[in-house]
N, CA, C and O of each residue as an XYZ file, in Angstrom:
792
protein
N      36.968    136.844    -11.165
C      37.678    138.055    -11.494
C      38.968    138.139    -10.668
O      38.974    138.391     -9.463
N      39.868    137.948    -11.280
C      41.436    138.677    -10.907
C      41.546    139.824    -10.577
O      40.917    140.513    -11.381
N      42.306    140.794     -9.338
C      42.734    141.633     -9.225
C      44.109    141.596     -8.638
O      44.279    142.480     -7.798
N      44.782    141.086     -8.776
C      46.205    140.915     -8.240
C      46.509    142.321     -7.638
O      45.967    143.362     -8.008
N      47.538    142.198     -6.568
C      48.167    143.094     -5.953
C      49.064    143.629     -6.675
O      49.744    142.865     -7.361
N      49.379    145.354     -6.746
C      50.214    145.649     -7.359
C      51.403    146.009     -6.810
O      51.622    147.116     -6.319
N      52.388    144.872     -6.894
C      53.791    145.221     -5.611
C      55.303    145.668     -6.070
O      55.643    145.030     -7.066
N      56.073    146.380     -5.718
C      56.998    146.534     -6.175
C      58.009    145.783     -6.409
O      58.938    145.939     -7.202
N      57.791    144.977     -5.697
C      58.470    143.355     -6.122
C      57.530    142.139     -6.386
O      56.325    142.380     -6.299
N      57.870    140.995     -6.664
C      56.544    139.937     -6.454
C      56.837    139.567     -4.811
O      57.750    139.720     -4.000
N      55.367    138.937     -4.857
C      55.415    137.871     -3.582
C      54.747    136.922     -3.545
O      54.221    136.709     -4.638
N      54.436    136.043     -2.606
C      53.706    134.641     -3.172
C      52.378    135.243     -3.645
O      51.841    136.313     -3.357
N      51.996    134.216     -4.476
C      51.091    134.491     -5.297
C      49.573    134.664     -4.810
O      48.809    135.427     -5.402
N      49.066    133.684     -3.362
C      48.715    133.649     -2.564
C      48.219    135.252     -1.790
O      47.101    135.697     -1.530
N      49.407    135.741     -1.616
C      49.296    136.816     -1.346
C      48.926    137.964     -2.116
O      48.469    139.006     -1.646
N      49.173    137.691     -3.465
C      48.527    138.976     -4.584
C      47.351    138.724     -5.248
O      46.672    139.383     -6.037
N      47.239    137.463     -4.687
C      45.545    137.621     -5.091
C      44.644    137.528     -4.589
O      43.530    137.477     -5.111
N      44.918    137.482     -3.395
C      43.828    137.206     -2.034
C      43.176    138.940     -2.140
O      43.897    139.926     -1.989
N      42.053    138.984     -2.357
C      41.264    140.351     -1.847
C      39.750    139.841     -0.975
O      39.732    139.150      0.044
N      38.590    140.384     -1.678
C      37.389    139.889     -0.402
C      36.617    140.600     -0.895
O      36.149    141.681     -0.539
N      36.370    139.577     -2.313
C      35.175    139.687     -2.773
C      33.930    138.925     -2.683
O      34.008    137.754     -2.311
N      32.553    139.534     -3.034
C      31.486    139.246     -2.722
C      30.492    138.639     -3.423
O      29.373    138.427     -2.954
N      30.935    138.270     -4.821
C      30.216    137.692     -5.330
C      30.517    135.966     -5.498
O      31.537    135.632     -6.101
N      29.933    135.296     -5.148
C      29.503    133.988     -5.150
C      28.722    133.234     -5.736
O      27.562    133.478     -6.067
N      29.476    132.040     -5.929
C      28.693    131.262     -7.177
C      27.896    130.621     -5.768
O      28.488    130.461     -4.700
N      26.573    130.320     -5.968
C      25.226    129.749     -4.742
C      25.290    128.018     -5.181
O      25.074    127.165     -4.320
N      25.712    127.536     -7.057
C      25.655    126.301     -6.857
C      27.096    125.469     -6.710
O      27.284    124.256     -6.613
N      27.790    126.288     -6.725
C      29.408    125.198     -6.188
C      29.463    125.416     -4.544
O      29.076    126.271     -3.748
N      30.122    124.230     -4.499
C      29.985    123.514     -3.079
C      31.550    123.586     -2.968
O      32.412    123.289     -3.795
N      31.675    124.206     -1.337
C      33.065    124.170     -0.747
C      33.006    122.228      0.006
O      32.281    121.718      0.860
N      33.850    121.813     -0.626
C      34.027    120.323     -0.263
C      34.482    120.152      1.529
O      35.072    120.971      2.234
N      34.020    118.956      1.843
C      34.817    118.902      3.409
C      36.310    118.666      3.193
O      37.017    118.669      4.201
N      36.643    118.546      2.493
C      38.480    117.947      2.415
C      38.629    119.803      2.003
O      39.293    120.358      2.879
N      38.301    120.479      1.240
C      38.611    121.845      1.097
C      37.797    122.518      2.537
O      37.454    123.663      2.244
N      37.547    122.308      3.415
C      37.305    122.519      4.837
C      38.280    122.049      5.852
O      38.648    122.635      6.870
N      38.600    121.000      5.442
C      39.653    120.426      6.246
C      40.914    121.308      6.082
O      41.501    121.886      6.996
N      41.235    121.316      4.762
C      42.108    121.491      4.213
C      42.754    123.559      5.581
O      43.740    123.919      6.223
N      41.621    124.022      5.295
C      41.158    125.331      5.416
C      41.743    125.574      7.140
O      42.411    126.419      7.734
N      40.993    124.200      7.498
C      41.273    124.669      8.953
C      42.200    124.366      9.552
O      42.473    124.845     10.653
N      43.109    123.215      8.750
C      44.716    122.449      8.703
C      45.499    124.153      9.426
O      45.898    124.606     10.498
N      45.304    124.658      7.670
C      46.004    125.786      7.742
C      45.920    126.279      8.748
O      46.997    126.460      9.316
N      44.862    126.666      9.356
C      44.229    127.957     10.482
C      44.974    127.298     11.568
O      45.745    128.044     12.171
N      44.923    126.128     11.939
C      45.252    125.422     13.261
C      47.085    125.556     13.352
O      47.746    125.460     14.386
N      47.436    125.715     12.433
C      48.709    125.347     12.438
C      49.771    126.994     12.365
O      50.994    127.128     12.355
N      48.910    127.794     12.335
C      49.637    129.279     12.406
C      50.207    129.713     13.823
O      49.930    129.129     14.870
N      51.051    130.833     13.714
C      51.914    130.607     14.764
C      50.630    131.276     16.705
O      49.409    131.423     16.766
N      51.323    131.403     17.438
C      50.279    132.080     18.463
C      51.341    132.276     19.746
O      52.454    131.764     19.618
N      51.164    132.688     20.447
C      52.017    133.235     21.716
C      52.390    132.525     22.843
O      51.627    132.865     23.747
N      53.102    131.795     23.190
C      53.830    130.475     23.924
C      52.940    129.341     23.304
O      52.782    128.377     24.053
N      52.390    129.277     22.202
C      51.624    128.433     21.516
C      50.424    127.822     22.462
O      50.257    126.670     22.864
N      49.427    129.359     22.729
C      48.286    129.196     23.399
C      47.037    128.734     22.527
O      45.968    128.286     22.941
N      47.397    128.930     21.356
C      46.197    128.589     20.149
C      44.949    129.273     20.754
O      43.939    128.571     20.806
N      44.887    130.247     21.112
C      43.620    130.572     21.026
C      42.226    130.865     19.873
O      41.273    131.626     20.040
N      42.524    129.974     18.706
C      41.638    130.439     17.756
C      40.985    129.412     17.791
O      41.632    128.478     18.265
N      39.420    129.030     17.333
C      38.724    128.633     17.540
C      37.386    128.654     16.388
O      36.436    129.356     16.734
N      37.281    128.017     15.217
C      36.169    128.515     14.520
C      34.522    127.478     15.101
O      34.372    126.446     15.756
N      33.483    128.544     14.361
C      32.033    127.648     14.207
C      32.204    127.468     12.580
O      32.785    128.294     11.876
N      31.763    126.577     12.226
C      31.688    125.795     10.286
C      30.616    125.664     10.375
O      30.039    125.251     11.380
N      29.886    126.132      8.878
C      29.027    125.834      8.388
C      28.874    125.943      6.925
O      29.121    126.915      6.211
N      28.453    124.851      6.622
C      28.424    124.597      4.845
C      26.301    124.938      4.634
O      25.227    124.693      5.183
N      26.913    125.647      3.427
C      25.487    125.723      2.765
C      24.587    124.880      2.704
O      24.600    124.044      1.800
N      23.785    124.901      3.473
C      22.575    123.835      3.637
C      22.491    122.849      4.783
O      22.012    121.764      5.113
N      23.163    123.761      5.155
C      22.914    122.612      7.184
C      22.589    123.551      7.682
O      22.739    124.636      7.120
N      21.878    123.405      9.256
C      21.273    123.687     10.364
C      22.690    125.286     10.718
O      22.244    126.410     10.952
N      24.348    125.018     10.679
C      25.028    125.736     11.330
C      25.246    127.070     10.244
O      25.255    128.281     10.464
N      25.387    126.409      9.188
C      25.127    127.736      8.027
C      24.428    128.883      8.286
O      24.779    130.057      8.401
N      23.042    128.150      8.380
C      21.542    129.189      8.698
C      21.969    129.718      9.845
O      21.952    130.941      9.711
N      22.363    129.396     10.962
C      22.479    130.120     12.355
C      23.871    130.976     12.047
O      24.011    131.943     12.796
N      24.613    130.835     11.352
C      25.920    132.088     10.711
C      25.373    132.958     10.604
O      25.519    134.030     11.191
N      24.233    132.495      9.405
C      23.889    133.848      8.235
C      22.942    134.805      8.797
O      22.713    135.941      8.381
N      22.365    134.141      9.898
C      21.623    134.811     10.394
C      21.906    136.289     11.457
O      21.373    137.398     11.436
N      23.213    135.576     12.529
C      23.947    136.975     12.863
C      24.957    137.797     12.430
O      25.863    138.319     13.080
N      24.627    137.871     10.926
C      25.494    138.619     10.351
C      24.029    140.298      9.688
O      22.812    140.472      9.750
N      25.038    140.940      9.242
C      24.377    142.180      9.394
C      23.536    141.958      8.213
O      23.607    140.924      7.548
N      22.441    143.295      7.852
C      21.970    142.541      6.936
C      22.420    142.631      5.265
O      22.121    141.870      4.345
N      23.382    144.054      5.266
C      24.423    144.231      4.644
C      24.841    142.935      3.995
O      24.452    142.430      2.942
N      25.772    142.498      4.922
C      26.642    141.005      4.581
C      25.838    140.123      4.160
O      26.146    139.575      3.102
N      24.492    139.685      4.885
C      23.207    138.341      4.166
C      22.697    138.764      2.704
O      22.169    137.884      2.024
N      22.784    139.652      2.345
C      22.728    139.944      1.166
C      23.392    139.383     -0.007
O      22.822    139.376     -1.098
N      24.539    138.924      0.154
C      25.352    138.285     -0.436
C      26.286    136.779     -0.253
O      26.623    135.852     -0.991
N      26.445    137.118      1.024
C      26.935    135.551      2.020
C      26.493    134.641      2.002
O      27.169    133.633      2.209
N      24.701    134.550      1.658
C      24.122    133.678      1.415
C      24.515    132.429      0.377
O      24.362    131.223      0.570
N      25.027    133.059     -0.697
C      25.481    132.228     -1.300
C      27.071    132.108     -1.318
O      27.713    131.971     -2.359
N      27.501    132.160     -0.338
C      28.333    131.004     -0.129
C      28.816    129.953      0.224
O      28.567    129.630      1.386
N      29.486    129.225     -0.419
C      29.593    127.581      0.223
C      29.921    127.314      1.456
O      29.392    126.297      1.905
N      30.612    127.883      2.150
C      30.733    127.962      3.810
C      30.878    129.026      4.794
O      31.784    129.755      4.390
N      30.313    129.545      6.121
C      30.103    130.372      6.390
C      31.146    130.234      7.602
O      31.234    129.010      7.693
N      31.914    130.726      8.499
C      32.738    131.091      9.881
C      32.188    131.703     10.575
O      31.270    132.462     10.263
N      32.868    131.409     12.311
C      32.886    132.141     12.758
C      34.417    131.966     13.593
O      34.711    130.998     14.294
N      35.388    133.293     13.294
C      36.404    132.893     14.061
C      36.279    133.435     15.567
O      35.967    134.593     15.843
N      36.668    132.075     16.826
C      36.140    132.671     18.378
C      37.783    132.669     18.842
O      38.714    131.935     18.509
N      37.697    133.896     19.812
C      38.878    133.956     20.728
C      38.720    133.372     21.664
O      37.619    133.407     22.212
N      39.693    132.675     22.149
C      39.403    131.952     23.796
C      40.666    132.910     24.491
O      41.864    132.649     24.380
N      40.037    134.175     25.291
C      40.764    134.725     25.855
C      41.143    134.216     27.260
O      42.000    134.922     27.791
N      40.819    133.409     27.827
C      41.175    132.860     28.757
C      41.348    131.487     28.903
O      40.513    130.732     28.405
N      42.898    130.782     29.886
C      42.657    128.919     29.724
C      42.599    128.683     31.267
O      41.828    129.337     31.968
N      43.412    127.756     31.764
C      43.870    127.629     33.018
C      44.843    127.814     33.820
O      45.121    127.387     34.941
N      45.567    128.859     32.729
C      46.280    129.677     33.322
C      46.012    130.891     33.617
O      46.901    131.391     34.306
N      45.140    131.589     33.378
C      44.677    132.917     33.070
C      44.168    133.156     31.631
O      43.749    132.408     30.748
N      44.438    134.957     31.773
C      44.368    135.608     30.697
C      45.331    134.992     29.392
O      46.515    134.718     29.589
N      44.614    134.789     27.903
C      45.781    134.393     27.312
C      46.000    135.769     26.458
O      45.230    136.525     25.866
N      47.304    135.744     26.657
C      47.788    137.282     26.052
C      48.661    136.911     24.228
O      49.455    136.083     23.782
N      47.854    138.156     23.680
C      47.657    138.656     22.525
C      46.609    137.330     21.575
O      46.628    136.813     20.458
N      45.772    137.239     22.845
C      44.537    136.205     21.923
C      43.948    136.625     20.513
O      43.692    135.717     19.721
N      43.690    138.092     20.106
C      43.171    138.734     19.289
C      44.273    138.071     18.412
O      43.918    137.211     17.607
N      45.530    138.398     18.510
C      46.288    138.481     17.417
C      46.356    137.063     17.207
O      46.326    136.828     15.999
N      46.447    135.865     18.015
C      46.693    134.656     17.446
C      45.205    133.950     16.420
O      45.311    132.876     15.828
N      44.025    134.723     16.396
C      42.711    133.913     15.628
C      43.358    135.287     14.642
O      43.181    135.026     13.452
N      43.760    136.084     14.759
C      44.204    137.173     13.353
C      45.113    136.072     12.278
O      44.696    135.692     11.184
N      46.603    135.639     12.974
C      47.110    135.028     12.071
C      46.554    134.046     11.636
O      46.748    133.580     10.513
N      45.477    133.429     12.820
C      45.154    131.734     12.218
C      44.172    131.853     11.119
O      44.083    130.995     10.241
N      43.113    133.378     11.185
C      42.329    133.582      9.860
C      42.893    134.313      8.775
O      42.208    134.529      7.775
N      44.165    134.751      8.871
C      45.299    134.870      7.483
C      45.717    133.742      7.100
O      46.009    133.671      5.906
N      45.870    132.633      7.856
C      46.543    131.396      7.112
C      45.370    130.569      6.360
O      45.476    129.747      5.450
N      44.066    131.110      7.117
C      43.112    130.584      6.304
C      42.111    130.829      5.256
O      41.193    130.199      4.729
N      42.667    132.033      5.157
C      41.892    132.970      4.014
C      43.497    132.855      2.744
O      43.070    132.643      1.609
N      44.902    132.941      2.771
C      45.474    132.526      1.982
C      45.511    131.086      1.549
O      45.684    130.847      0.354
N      45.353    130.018      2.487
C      44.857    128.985      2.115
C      43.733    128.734      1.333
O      43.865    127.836      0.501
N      42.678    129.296      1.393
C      41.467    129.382      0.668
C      41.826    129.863     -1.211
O      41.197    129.425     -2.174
N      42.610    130.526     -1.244
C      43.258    131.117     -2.462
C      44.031    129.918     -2.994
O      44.057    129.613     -4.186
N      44.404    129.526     -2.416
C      45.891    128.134     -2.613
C      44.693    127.312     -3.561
O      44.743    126.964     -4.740
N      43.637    127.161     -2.572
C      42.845    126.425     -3.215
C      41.458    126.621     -4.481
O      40.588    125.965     -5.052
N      42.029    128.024     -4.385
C      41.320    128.319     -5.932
C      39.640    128.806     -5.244
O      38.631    128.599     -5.918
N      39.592    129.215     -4.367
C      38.344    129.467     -3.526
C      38.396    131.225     -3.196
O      39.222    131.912     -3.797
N      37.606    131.740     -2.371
C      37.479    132.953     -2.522
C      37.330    133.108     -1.281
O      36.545    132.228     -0.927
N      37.672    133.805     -0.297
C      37.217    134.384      1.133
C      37.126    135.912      1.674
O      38.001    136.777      1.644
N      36.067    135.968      2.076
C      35.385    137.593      2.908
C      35.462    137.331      4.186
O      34.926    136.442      4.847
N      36.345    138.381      4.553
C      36.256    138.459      6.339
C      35.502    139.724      6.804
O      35.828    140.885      6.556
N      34.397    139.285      7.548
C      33.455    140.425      8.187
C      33.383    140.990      9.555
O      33.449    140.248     10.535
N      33.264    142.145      9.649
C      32.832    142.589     11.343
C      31.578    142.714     11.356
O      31.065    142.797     12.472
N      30.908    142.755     10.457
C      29.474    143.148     10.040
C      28.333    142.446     10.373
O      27.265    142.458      9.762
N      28.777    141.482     11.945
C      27.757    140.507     12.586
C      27.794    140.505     14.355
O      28.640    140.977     15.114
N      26.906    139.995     14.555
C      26.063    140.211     16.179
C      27.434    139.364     16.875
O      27.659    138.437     16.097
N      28.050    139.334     17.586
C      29.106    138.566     18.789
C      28.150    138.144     19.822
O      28.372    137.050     20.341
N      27.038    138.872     20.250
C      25.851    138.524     21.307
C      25.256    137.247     20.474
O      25.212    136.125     20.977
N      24.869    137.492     19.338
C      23.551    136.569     18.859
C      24.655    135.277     18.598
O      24.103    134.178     18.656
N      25.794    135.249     18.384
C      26.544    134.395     17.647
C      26.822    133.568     19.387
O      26.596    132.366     19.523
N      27.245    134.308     20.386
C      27.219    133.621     22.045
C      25.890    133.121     22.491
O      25.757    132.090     23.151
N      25.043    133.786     22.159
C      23.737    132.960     22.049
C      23.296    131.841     21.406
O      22.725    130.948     22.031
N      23.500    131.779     20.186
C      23.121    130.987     19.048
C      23.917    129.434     19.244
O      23.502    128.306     18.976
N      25.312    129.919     19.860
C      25.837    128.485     19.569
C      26.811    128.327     21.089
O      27.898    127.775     21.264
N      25.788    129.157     22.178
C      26.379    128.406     23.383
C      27.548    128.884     23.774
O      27.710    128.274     24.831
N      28.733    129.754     23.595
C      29.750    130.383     23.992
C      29.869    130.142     25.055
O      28.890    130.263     25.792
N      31.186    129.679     25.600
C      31.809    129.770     27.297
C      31.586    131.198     27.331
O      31.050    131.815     26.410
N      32.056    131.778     28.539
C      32.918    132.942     29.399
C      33.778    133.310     28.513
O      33.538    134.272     27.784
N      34.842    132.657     28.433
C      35.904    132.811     28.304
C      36.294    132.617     26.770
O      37.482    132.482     26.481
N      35.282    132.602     25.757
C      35.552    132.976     24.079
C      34.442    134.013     23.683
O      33.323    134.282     24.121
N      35.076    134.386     22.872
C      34.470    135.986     22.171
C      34.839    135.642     20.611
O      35.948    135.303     20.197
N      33.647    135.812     19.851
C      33.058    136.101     18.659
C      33.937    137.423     17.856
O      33.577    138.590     18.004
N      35.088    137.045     17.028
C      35.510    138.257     16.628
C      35.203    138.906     15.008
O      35.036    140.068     14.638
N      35.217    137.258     14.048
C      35.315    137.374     12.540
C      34.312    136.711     12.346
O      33.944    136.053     13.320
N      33.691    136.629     11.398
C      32.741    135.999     10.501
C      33.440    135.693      9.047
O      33.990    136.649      8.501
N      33.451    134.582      8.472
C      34.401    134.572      7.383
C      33.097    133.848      6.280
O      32.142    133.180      6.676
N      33.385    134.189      4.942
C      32.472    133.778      4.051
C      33.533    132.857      2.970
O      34.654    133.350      2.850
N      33.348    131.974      2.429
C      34.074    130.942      1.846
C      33.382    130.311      0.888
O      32.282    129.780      1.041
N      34.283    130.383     -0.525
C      33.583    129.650     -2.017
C      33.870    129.595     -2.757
O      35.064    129.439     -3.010
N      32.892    129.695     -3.662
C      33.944    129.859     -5.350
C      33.311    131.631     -5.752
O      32.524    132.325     -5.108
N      33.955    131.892     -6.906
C      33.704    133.322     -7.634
C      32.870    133.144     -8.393
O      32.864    132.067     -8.991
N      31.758    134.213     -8.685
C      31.235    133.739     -9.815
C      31.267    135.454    -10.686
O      32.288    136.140    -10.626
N      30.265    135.838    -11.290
C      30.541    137.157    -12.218
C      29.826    138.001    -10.927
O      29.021    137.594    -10.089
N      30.445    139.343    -11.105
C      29.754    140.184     -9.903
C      28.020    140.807    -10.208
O      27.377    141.413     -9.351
N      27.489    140.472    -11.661
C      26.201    140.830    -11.840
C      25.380    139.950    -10.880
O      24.183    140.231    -10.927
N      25.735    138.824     -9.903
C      25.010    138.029     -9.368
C      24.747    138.790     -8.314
O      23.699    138.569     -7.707
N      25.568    139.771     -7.899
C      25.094    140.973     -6.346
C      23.162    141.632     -7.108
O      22.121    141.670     -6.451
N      23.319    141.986     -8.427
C      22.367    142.525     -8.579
C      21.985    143.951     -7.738
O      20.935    144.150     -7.127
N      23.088    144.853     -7.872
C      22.912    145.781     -7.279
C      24.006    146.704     -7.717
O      25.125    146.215     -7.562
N      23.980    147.848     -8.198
C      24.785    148.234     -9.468
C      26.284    148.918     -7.825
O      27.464    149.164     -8.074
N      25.746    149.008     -6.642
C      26.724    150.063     -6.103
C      27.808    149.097     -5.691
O      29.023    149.285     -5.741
N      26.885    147.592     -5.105
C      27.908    146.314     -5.293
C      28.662    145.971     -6.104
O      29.768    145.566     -5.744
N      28.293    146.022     -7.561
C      28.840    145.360     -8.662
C      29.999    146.044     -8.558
O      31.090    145.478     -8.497
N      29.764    147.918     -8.518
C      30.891    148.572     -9.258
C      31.874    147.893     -7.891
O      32.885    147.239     -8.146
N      31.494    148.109     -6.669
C      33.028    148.333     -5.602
C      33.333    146.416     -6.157
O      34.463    145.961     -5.977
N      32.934    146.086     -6.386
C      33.584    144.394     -6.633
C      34.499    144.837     -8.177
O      34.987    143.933     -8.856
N      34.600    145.893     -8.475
C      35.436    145.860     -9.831
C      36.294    146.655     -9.205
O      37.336    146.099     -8.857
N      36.156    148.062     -8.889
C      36.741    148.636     -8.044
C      38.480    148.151     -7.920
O      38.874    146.988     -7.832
N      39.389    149.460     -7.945
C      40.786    148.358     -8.334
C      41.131    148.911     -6.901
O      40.762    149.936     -6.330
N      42.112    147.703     -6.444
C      42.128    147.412     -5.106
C      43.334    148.774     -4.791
O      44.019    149.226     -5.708
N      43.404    149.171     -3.695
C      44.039    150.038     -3.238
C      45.196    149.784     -1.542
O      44.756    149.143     -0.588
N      46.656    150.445     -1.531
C      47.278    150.144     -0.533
C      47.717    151.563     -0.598
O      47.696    152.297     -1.586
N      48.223    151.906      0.925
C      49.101    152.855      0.918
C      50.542    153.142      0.203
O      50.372    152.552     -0.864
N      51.805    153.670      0.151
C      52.586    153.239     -0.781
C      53.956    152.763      0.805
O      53.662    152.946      1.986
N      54.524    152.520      0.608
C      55.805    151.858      1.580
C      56.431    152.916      2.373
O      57.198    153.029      3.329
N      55.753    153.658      1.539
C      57.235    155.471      2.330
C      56.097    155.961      3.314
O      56.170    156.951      4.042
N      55.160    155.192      3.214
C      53.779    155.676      4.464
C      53.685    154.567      5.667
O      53.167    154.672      6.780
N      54.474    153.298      4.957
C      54.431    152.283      5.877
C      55.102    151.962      6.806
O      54.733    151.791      7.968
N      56.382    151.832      6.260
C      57.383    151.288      7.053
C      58.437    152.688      7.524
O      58.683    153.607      6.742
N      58.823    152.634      8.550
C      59.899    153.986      8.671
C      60.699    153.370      9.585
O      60.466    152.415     10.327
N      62.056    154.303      9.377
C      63.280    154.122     10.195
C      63.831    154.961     10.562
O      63.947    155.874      9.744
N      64.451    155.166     11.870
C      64.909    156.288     12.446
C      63.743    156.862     13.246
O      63.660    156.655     14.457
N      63.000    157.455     12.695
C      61.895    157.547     13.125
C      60.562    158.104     12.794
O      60.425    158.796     11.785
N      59.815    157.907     13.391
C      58.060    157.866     12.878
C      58.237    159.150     11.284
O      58.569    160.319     11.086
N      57.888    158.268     10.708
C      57.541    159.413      9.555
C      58.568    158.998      8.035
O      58.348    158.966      6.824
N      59.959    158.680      9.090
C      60.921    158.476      7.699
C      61.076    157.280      7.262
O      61.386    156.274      7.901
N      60.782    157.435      5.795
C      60.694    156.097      5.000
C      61.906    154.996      5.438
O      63.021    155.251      5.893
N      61.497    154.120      5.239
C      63.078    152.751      5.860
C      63.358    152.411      4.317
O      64.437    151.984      3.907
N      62.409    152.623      3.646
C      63.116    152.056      2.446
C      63.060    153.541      1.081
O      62.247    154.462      1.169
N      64.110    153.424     -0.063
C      64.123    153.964     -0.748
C      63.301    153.855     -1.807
O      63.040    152.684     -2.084
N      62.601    154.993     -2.771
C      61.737    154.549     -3.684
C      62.153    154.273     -4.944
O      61.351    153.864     -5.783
């Protein structure tokens, strides 16, 4: 299912169709070269004196690291995540050997935008969640000190939304996507006044 963004101009395409939906096809398989591909992207986004602090866990449907994803995610999210072809976890490494690395949050932010529009590039579908344990996920797979558990990302193909099997799911997966409008967004001069004309 298509829902394109509705923009007052175009923009990459990438960008108007990326949303974060939940229904998943359980028998298509996210390939390792469309993994590779995924984390190319992620690795290569920008970050702050180029500290790279982003860091994912991978897991494809039907290995040992999958099951330990799906498991600290809420139970909300396992409801549906299950069937997808690969599961994330994006980790911050807030600290190197220099210290604190500053605006760590924001550099695994851009690196899981480059990889959730990448995922689209490639005709795939991606859900980014808060809706999982950061304890069970530092537990589960060994965490330093110094990285923190922020995203959980779900990765696949689309399939029809009757596969949620749950009518309150189905509807918000049709549900037409919603933004604020620009004269709420952006301002100039100051707080409040639109920067751009409508």
């Amino acid at each position: 299912m298509r829902k394109p963004a509705e923009t007052r101009v175009p923009v990459l395409p990438a960008i108007a169709e990326r949303w974060s939906p939940r229904a998943y096809d359980a028998a298509a398989e996210v390939t390792s070269h469309q993994l590779v591909t995924l984390l190319e992207a992620a690795r290569w986004a920008p970050s702050f004196g180029n500290t790279q602090p982003a860091r994912y866990l991978v897991g494809r449907r039907g290995d040992p690291t999958f099951a330990r994803i799906l498991a600290t995610l809420n139970t909300g999210n396992q409801a549906w995540a299950f069937r997808a072809g690969a599961l994330l976890i994006g980790v911050t490494v807030v600290e190197n050997e220099k210290g604190e690395v500053p605006y760590a949050d924001y550099g695994l932010g851009l690196a899981s935008e480059n990889l959730v529009l990448q995922a689209v590039e490639l005709g795939l579908i991606a859900h980014q969640m808060a809706g999982f344990s950061a304890e069970a996920v530092r537990s589960s797979f060994g965490l330093p000190d110094n990285a923190v558990a922020r995203v959980a990302i779900a990765v696949g193909h689309a399939t029809d939304a009757n596969v949620l099997e749950d009518e309150q799911r189905i509807e918000r997966e049709h549900k037409p996507r919603h933004r604020i409008p620009l004269a709420e967004f952006a301002f100039s001069g100051e707080w409040g006044t639109p920067a751009l004309d409508d």
